[in-house]
Amino acid sequence: MNSYATDTLFQRHFPSTFKESPPLMALGTLQWGTTPIDNNIINGSRGVLSESEARDIYSTFRSKGVVLFDTAEGYGGGTSEKRLGRLRQKEPASEDNNEAIFMSKFLPSPWRYTHAHFESALRASNERMGISKAPIYFLHSPMHLFRSVEFWVEAAASCKRKGLLDALGLSNCSADEVRRAVAAGEKFGIPVIVNQVHFSLLDYNSPALKEMQQCCDELGVSIIAYNSLGQGLLTDNMDEVKFSHNKPAKMMRIQWSDLKALREALRLIAAKHNASMAQVALNWCRSHNVIPLVGCRSKKQASDTLSALDWDLFSHERELLDSLALTRCTLDSPVWRRKLFVILAGVIMSACRLLDLLGLGVVEQASIGM
């Protein structure tokens, strides 16, 4: 069953590849890096995924027809991209499956400020993923100490003319930044086709998010939703004890009482559909014609996640969840905080990349199954 409106991302920009739209879901690989930093810091006590675990997750998503796989040069300093490249290389050929779309991102850290920096990063990402041209390449953030979003759109257009990418994606962009990027794309000759943002029941009623969504609808820009499960806050496994240690909740200043009515509605809807709360939250995104981006750490979790594609919310269920959604939007974060994030992410990326260059890019646990 799939009664939701069809997203335009595939038919509009990849008409020769996708005659019918693949499932509206994407797999995220933020935790697929393989360096000691990923093992001990990024993934905390859970450590890194083994190669065999990552392969099982990837294969499970591909068997369901999912084509969108999200990564970034900053995820493990490029080791997440390398892992996707290995999985793609070993994927058995199938007439039933559409070709996978690997989507990576350029991180505009302060020490990268030229078009050459953008091109060099794109070439390196393509090489790590084992592709000659990126179908979609993202600007990881519009925040830079002195370069505008238009500057990076122009850089992407130059790379498109060189055959290095097809289209540009945005990430963490507000309505104003989306408008500026799309206008720059029209000026320089590159389509700006998607904006990847924090989009979930934790922030749906934020004016900034609403404005961004309306802007994207008007301009034909698709939305990919990261943190669609609210870092576990919208799932069955969350309880008050686990909530007290949840860092995203602290960062967004969410109290357990703020979630009570929303979580109860999710639980009741899940029970009616014999589904998990996570599936309900993902289908809520899909009901808004937004592509949920999910991260999985096991084949079992992947299977449960993908089960959301087998059923739809009723309109009255979506409307109830809409009314209970919170207003904690990352687009409301101060500019200084958003710029600081880019700087810190750039430092971590550089450290991971150095470890990889020194031959320390794959910890023992990550190599299992290679």
Short mmCIF file of C-alpha atoms in Angstrom, two decimals:
data_model
loop_
_atom_site.label_atom_id
_atom_site.label_comp_id
_atom_site.label_asym_id
_atom_site.label_seq_id
_atom_site.Cartn_x
_atom_site.Cartn_y
_atom_site.Cartn_z
CA MET A 1 0.00 0.00 0.00
CA ASN A 2 1.38 3.41 -0.93
CA SER A 3 -1.28 6.10 -1.08
CA TYR A 4 1.03 8.99 -0.26
CA ALA A 5 1.83 11.64 -2.84
CA THR A 6 4.85 10.71 -4.92
CA ASP A 7 7.99 12.71 -4.36
CA THR A 8 9.30 14.42 -7.49
CA LEU A 9 12.99 13.81 -6.80
CA PHE A 10 13.32 10.77 -9.03
CA GLN A 11 10.98 11.48 -11.95
CA ARG A 12 12.01 15.10 -12.28
CA HIS A 13 15.78 14.68 -12.08
CA PHE A 14 16.39 11.04 -12.99
CA PRO A 15 13.62 10.26 -15.52
CA SER A 16 15.69 7.82 -17.58
CA THR A 17 16.77 5.90 -14.48
CA PHE A 18 13.50 5.70 -12.54
CA LYS A 19 10.28 5.24 -14.49
CA GLU A 20 8.49 4.69 -11.20
CA SER A 21 9.50 6.25 -7.91
CA PRO A 22 11.48 3.95 -5.59
CA PRO A 23 10.41 3.79 -1.92
CA LEU A 24 10.54 7.12 -0.11
CA MET A 25 13.30 6.24 2.33
CA ALA A 26 17.06 6.68 2.58
CA LEU A 27 19.72 4.89 4.60
CA GLY A 28 22.14 7.07 6.53
CA THR A 29 25.73 6.03 7.26
CA LEU A 30 26.83 8.56 9.87
CA GLN A 31 27.89 5.65 12.11
CA TRP A 32 29.56 3.65 9.35
CA GLY A 33 33.00 5.18 9.76
CA THR A 34 35.75 2.72 10.69
CA THR A 35 38.40 4.79 12.49
CA PRO A 36 39.31 4.65 16.20
CA ILE A 37 37.51 7.98 16.62
CA ASP A 38 34.32 6.44 15.23
CA ASN A 39 34.78 3.40 17.45
CA ASN A 40 35.47 5.23 20.70
CA ILE A 41 33.79 8.63 20.36
CA ILE A 42 31.25 8.96 17.55
CA ASN A 43 29.50 5.65 18.26
CA GLY A 44 30.11 5.66 22.00
CA SER A 45 29.89 2.35 23.83
CA ARG A 46 28.32 0.61 20.82
CA GLY A 47 31.50 0.82 18.76
CA VAL A 48 31.69 0.57 14.99
CA LEU A 49 29.71 -1.72 12.75
CA SER A 50 31.52 -4.71 11.35
CA GLU A 51 31.75 -5.06 7.58
CA SER A 52 29.40 -8.04 7.67
CA GLU A 53 26.81 -6.08 9.70
CA ALA A 54 26.99 -3.15 7.29
CA ARG A 55 26.64 -5.52 4.33
CA ASP A 56 23.55 -7.16 5.85
CA ILE A 57 21.92 -3.77 6.43
CA TYR A 58 22.79 -2.53 2.95
CA SER A 59 21.48 -5.72 1.31
CA THR A 60 18.26 -5.58 3.33
CA PHE A 61 17.55 -2.03 2.14
CA ARG A 62 18.42 -2.87 -1.47
CA SER A 63 16.14 -5.92 -1.41
CA LYS A 64 13.26 -3.58 -0.54
CA GLY A 65 14.04 -1.35 -3.52
CA VAL A 66 15.63 1.53 -1.60
CA VAL A 67 18.11 3.45 -3.75
CA LEU A 68 19.16 6.45 -1.62
CA PHE A 69 22.26 6.05 0.55
CA ASP A 70 23.54 9.08 2.43
CA THR A 71 27.13 9.61 3.51
CA ALA A 72 29.65 12.45 3.82
CA GLU A 73 33.37 13.07 3.63
CA GLY A 74 33.11 13.98 7.31
CA TYR A 75 31.77 10.58 8.37
CA GLY A 76 34.87 8.81 9.54
CA GLY A 77 37.03 11.10 7.42
CA GLY A 78 35.76 9.38 4.28
CA THR A 79 35.87 5.80 5.62
CA SER A 80 32.06 5.65 5.51
CA GLU A 81 32.27 6.51 1.80
CA LYS A 82 34.87 3.79 1.30
CA ARG A 83 32.61 1.24 2.98
CA LEU A 84 29.71 2.13 0.69
CA GLY A 85 32.05 1.81 -2.27
CA ARG A 86 33.07 -1.70 -1.19
CA LEU A 87 29.46 -2.76 -0.72
CA ARG A 88 28.49 -1.41 -4.12
CA GLN A 89 31.37 -3.26 -5.76
CA LYS A 90 30.30 -6.57 -4.18
CA GLU A 91 26.57 -6.12 -4.78
CA PRO A 92 25.25 -8.87 -7.06
CA ALA A 93 23.68 -7.70 -10.30
CA SER A 94 19.88 -7.77 -10.37
CA GLU A 95 17.35 -6.77 -13.01
CA ASP A 96 14.81 -6.09 -10.27
CA ASN A 97 16.82 -3.41 -8.46
CA ASN A 98 17.32 0.17 -9.60
CA GLU A 99 20.87 1.46 -9.38
CA ALA A 100 21.82 2.83 -5.97
CA ILE A 101 22.30 6.59 -5.57
CA PHE A 102 25.18 7.46 -3.25
CA MET A 103 24.89 10.99 -1.85
CA SER A 104 27.91 12.55 -0.18
CA LYS A 105 28.59 16.03 1.21
CA PHE A 106 31.17 18.80 1.13
CA LEU A 107 31.99 20.30 4.53
CA PRO A 108 32.74 24.06 4.17
CA SER A 109 35.24 24.34 7.03
CA PRO A 110 36.98 27.74 7.37
CA TRP A 111 40.27 26.53 5.85
CA ARG A 112 38.44 25.54 2.66
CA TYR A 113 37.42 28.68 0.80
CA THR A 114 38.02 28.22 -2.95
CA HIS A 115 36.25 26.48 -5.81
CA ALA A 116 39.32 24.25 -6.05
CA HIS A 117 38.71 23.05 -2.50
CA PHE A 118 35.16 22.06 -3.46
CA GLU A 119 36.28 20.26 -6.62
CA SER A 120 39.10 18.43 -4.86
CA ALA A 121 36.72 17.21 -2.14
CA LEU A 122 34.16 16.06 -4.71
CA ARG A 123 36.77 14.16 -6.74
CA ALA A 124 38.04 12.46 -3.58
CA SER A 125 34.52 11.47 -2.48
CA ASN A 126 33.72 10.04 -5.91
CA GLU A 127 36.93 8.02 -5.84
CA ARG A 128 36.24 6.64 -2.37
CA MET A 129 32.71 5.60 -3.39
CA GLY A 130 33.90 4.08 -6.65
CA ILE A 131 31.89 6.34 -8.94
CA SER A 132 32.96 8.77 -11.68
CA LYS A 133 30.06 11.18 -11.22
CA ALA A 134 27.98 12.01 -8.14
CA PRO A 135 24.21 11.89 -8.87
CA ILE A 136 23.67 14.32 -5.96
CA TYR A 137 26.40 16.10 -4.01
CA PHE A 138 25.44 18.09 -0.93
CA LEU A 139 26.68 21.28 0.66
CA HIS A 140 26.78 19.98 4.25
CA SER A 141 26.05 23.42 5.69
CA PRO A 142 25.50 26.95 4.36
CA MET A 143 27.66 28.26 7.21
CA HIS A 144 31.16 29.56 6.41
CA LEU A 145 33.15 32.34 8.00
CA PHE A 146 33.12 34.44 4.83
CA ARG A 147 31.87 32.43 1.81
CA SER A 148 28.19 32.64 0.82
CA VAL A 149 25.97 29.78 -0.26
CA GLU A 150 26.00 31.29 -3.77
CA PHE A 151 29.79 30.85 -3.90
CA TRP A 152 29.50 27.10 -3.34
CA VAL A 153 26.65 26.76 -5.84
CA GLU A 154 28.90 28.36 -8.44
CA ALA A 155 31.64 25.87 -7.52
CA ALA A 156 29.19 23.00 -7.98
CA ALA A 157 28.13 24.34 -11.39
CA SER A 158 31.76 24.37 -12.48
CA CYS A 159 32.10 20.74 -11.41
CA LYS A 160 28.92 19.82 -13.26
CA ARG A 161 30.41 21.19 -16.48
CA LYS A 162 33.41 18.93 -15.86
CA GLY A 163 31.16 15.89 -15.50
CA LEU A 164 31.76 15.36 -11.78
CA LEU A 165 28.17 15.65 -10.55
CA ASP A 166 24.62 15.86 -11.84
CA ALA A 167 22.83 17.94 -9.21
CA LEU A 168 23.43 19.82 -5.98
CA GLY A 169 21.77 19.12 -2.67
CA LEU A 170 21.59 21.38 0.37
CA SER A 171 21.75 20.49 4.03
CA ASN A 172 20.57 22.43 7.08
CA CYS A 173 19.32 25.33 4.96
CA SER A 174 16.54 27.73 5.95
CA ALA A 175 13.88 29.01 3.58
CA ASP A 176 15.97 32.06 2.71
CA GLU A 177 19.07 29.95 2.07
CA VAL A 178 17.08 27.56 -0.14
CA ARG A 179 15.72 30.46 -2.21
CA ARG A 180 19.18 31.94 -2.65
CA ALA A 181 20.72 28.59 -3.59
CA VAL A 182 18.01 27.79 -6.15
CA ALA A 183 18.36 31.25 -7.70
CA ALA A 184 22.14 30.81 -7.87
CA GLY A 185 21.67 27.39 -9.44
CA GLU A 186 19.51 28.89 -12.17
CA LYS A 187 22.12 31.61 -12.73
CA PHE A 188 25.16 29.32 -12.87
CA GLY A 189 23.54 26.30 -14.50
CA ILE A 190 23.06 23.56 -11.92
CA PRO A 191 19.81 22.17 -10.47
CA VAL A 192 19.42 22.44 -6.71
CA ILE A 193 17.06 19.57 -6.03
CA VAL A 194 16.93 18.63 -2.34
CA ASN A 195 17.37 20.04 1.17
CA GLN A 196 18.37 17.65 3.97
CA VAL A 197 17.22 18.98 7.33
CA HIS A 198 16.17 17.94 10.81
CA PHE A 199 12.50 17.15 10.17
CA SER A 200 10.50 15.19 12.70
CA LEU A 201 7.63 15.35 15.16
CA LEU A 202 10.00 17.20 17.47
CA ASP A 203 10.08 20.30 15.29
CA TYR A 204 7.19 20.15 12.80
CA ASN A 205 5.30 23.03 14.42
CA SER A 206 8.28 25.37 14.27
CA PRO A 207 7.57 28.46 12.12
CA ALA A 208 11.08 28.22 10.64
CA LEU A 209 10.52 24.62 9.54
CA LYS A 210 7.07 25.38 8.15
CA GLU A 211 8.48 28.27 6.11
CA MET A 212 11.29 26.09 4.80
CA GLN A 213 8.88 23.33 3.79
CA GLN A 214 6.57 25.76 2.00
CA CYS A 215 9.55 27.27 0.19
CA CYS A 216 10.76 23.84 -0.96
CA ASP A 217 7.26 22.91 -2.15
CA GLU A 218 7.02 26.12 -4.18
CA LEU A 219 10.45 25.64 -5.76
CA GLY A 220 10.17 21.90 -6.39
CA VAL A 221 12.94 21.07 -3.95
CA SER A 222 12.56 17.70 -2.22
CA ILE A 223 13.17 17.31 1.52
CA ILE A 224 15.17 14.54 3.14
CA ALA A 225 14.57 14.27 6.88
CA TYR A 226 17.41 13.35 9.19
CA ASN A 227 16.73 12.53 12.84
CA SER A 228 13.24 11.49 11.78
CA LEU A 229 13.08 9.29 14.90
CA GLY A 230 14.35 12.06 17.15
CA GLN A 231 17.50 10.17 18.18
CA GLY A 232 15.31 7.47 19.69
CA LEU A 233 12.93 9.85 21.47
CA LEU A 234 10.05 8.69 19.25
CA THR A 235 10.67 4.94 19.54
CA ASP A 236 9.44 2.11 21.75
CA ASN A 237 12.83 1.65 23.39
CA MET A 238 12.87 5.10 25.01
CA ASP A 239 11.86 5.40 28.64
CA GLU A 240 12.29 8.02 31.33
CA VAL A 241 15.57 6.54 32.58
CA LYS A 242 17.13 6.45 29.10
CA PHE A 243 15.71 9.90 28.41
CA SER A 244 17.68 11.35 31.34
CA HIS A 245 20.90 10.43 29.48
CA ASN A 246 19.73 11.49 26.00
CA LYS A 247 22.07 14.22 24.74
CA PRO A 248 19.86 15.45 21.85
CA ALA A 249 17.01 15.99 24.33
CA LYS A 250 19.28 18.10 26.50
CA MET A 251 20.55 20.10 23.52
CA MET A 252 16.99 20.77 22.36
CA ARG A 253 15.83 21.48 25.93
CA ILE A 254 13.08 18.89 25.79
CA GLN A 255 11.52 17.65 29.01
CA TRP A 256 10.07 14.16 29.37
CA SER A 257 6.68 15.73 30.07
CA ASP A 258 6.86 17.50 26.68
CA LEU A 259 6.79 14.10 24.97
CA LYS A 260 4.06 12.41 26.98
CA ALA A 261 1.05 13.16 24.75
CA LEU A 262 3.01 12.69 21.53
CA ARG A 263 4.51 9.36 22.56
CA GLU A 264 1.13 8.09 23.75
CA ALA A 265 -0.40 8.92 20.38
CA LEU A 266 2.47 7.15 18.60
CA ARG A 267 2.00 4.11 20.83
CA LEU A 268 -1.76 3.88 20.21
CA ILE A 269 -1.40 4.29 16.44
CA ALA A 270 1.37 1.69 16.39
CA ALA A 271 -0.85 -0.78 18.25
CA LYS A 272 -3.70 -0.27 15.74
CA HIS A 273 -1.37 -1.05 12.83
CA ASN A 274 0.51 -3.83 14.63
CA ALA A 275 3.64 -1.79 14.07
CA SER A 276 6.41 -0.11 16.05
CA MET A 277 6.42 3.52 17.14
CA ALA A 278 9.42 4.02 14.85
CA GLN A 279 7.38 2.90 11.86
CA VAL A 280 4.65 5.38 12.76
CA ALA A 281 7.15 8.24 13.01
CA LEU A 282 8.68 7.31 9.65
CA ASN A 283 5.28 7.04 7.98
CA TRP A 284 4.37 10.43 9.39
CA CYS A 285 7.33 11.85 7.44
CA ARG A 286 6.30 10.00 4.31
CA SER A 287 2.73 11.28 4.67
CA HIS A 288 4.16 14.80 4.30
CA ASN A 289 5.97 13.76 1.11
CA VAL A 290 9.29 13.94 2.95
CA ILE A 291 11.95 11.24 2.54
CA PRO A 292 12.98 9.89 5.96
CA LEU A 293 16.70 9.26 6.42
CA VAL A 294 17.29 6.44 8.88
CA GLY A 295 20.31 4.87 10.51
CA CYS A 296 20.35 1.19 11.43
CA ARG A 297 22.80 -0.91 13.41
CA SER A 298 21.44 -4.39 12.72
CA LYS A 299 19.58 -6.40 10.10
CA LYS A 300 16.69 -6.79 12.54
CA GLN A 301 16.42 -3.02 13.00
CA ALA A 302 16.63 -2.55 9.24
CA SER A 303 13.77 -4.99 8.67
CA ASP A 304 11.55 -3.24 11.21
CA THR A 305 12.35 0.14 9.68
CA LEU A 306 11.55 -1.04 6.17
CA SER A 307 8.21 -2.49 7.32
CA ALA A 308 7.02 1.13 7.44
CA LEU A 309 6.89 0.98 3.64
CA ASP A 310 4.17 -1.68 3.78
CA TRP A 311 1.43 0.47 5.25
CA ASP A 312 0.22 4.08 5.47
CA LEU A 313 -1.18 6.34 8.14
CA PHE A 314 -4.80 7.36 7.88
CA SER A 315 -5.35 11.08 7.39
CA HIS A 316 -6.89 11.54 10.84
CA GLU A 317 -3.84 9.86 12.41
CA ARG A 318 -1.49 12.20 10.60
CA GLU A 319 -3.56 15.20 11.64
CA LEU A 320 -3.48 14.09 15.28
CA LEU A 321 0.31 13.74 15.20
CA ASP A 322 0.61 17.11 13.45
CA SER A 323 -1.29 18.74 16.30
CA LEU A 324 0.94 17.17 18.95
CA ALA A 325 4.29 17.90 17.25
CA LEU A 326 6.81 20.08 19.09
CA THR A 327 8.62 23.23 17.93
CA ARG A 328 12.31 22.45 18.64
CA CYS A 329 13.86 23.38 15.28
CA THR A 330 17.59 23.36 14.55
CA LEU A 331 17.05 26.10 11.97
CA ASP A 332 16.40 28.41 14.92
CA SER A 333 19.92 27.83 16.27
CA PRO A 334 22.11 30.95 16.50
CA VAL A 335 24.45 31.51 13.56
CA TRP A 336 27.51 31.29 15.82
CA ARG A 337 26.46 27.82 16.98
CA ARG A 338 25.92 26.60 13.44
CA LYS A 339 29.33 27.91 12.39
CA LEU A 340 30.95 26.34 15.44
CA PHE A 341 29.45 22.99 14.45
CA VAL A 342 31.11 23.21 11.04
CA ILE A 343 34.47 24.04 12.60
CA LEU A 344 34.29 21.15 15.08
CA ALA A 345 33.10 18.75 12.37
CA GLY A 346 36.03 19.86 10.22
CA VAL A 347 38.52 19.13 13.00
CA ILE A 348 37.07 15.66 13.59
CA MET A 349 37.08 14.95 9.85
CA SER A 350 40.73 15.97 9.59
CA ALA A 351 41.69 13.77 12.55
CA CYS A 352 39.89 10.75 11.09
CA ARG A 353 41.47 11.33 7.70
CA LEU A 354 44.94 11.53 9.24
CA LEU A 355 44.40 8.20 10.99
CA ASP A 356 43.31 6.68 7.69
CA LEU A 357 46.38 8.04 5.89
CA LEU A 358 48.59 6.52 8.60
CA GLY A 359 47.04 3.12 8.01
CA LEU A 360 44.88 3.28 11.13
CA GLY A 361 41.57 3.90 9.40
CA VAL A 362 40.00 0.51 10.06
CA VAL A 363 39.75 -0.82 13.61
CA GLU A 364 39.67 -4.58 14.11
CA GLN A 365 35.93 -4.76 14.81
CA ALA A 366 35.12 -2.91 11.56
CA SER A 367 37.20 -5.35 9.47
CA ILE A 368 35.16 -8.42 10.42
CA GLY A 369 33.67 -9.78 7.22
CA MET A 370 35.86 -7.83 4.81
#
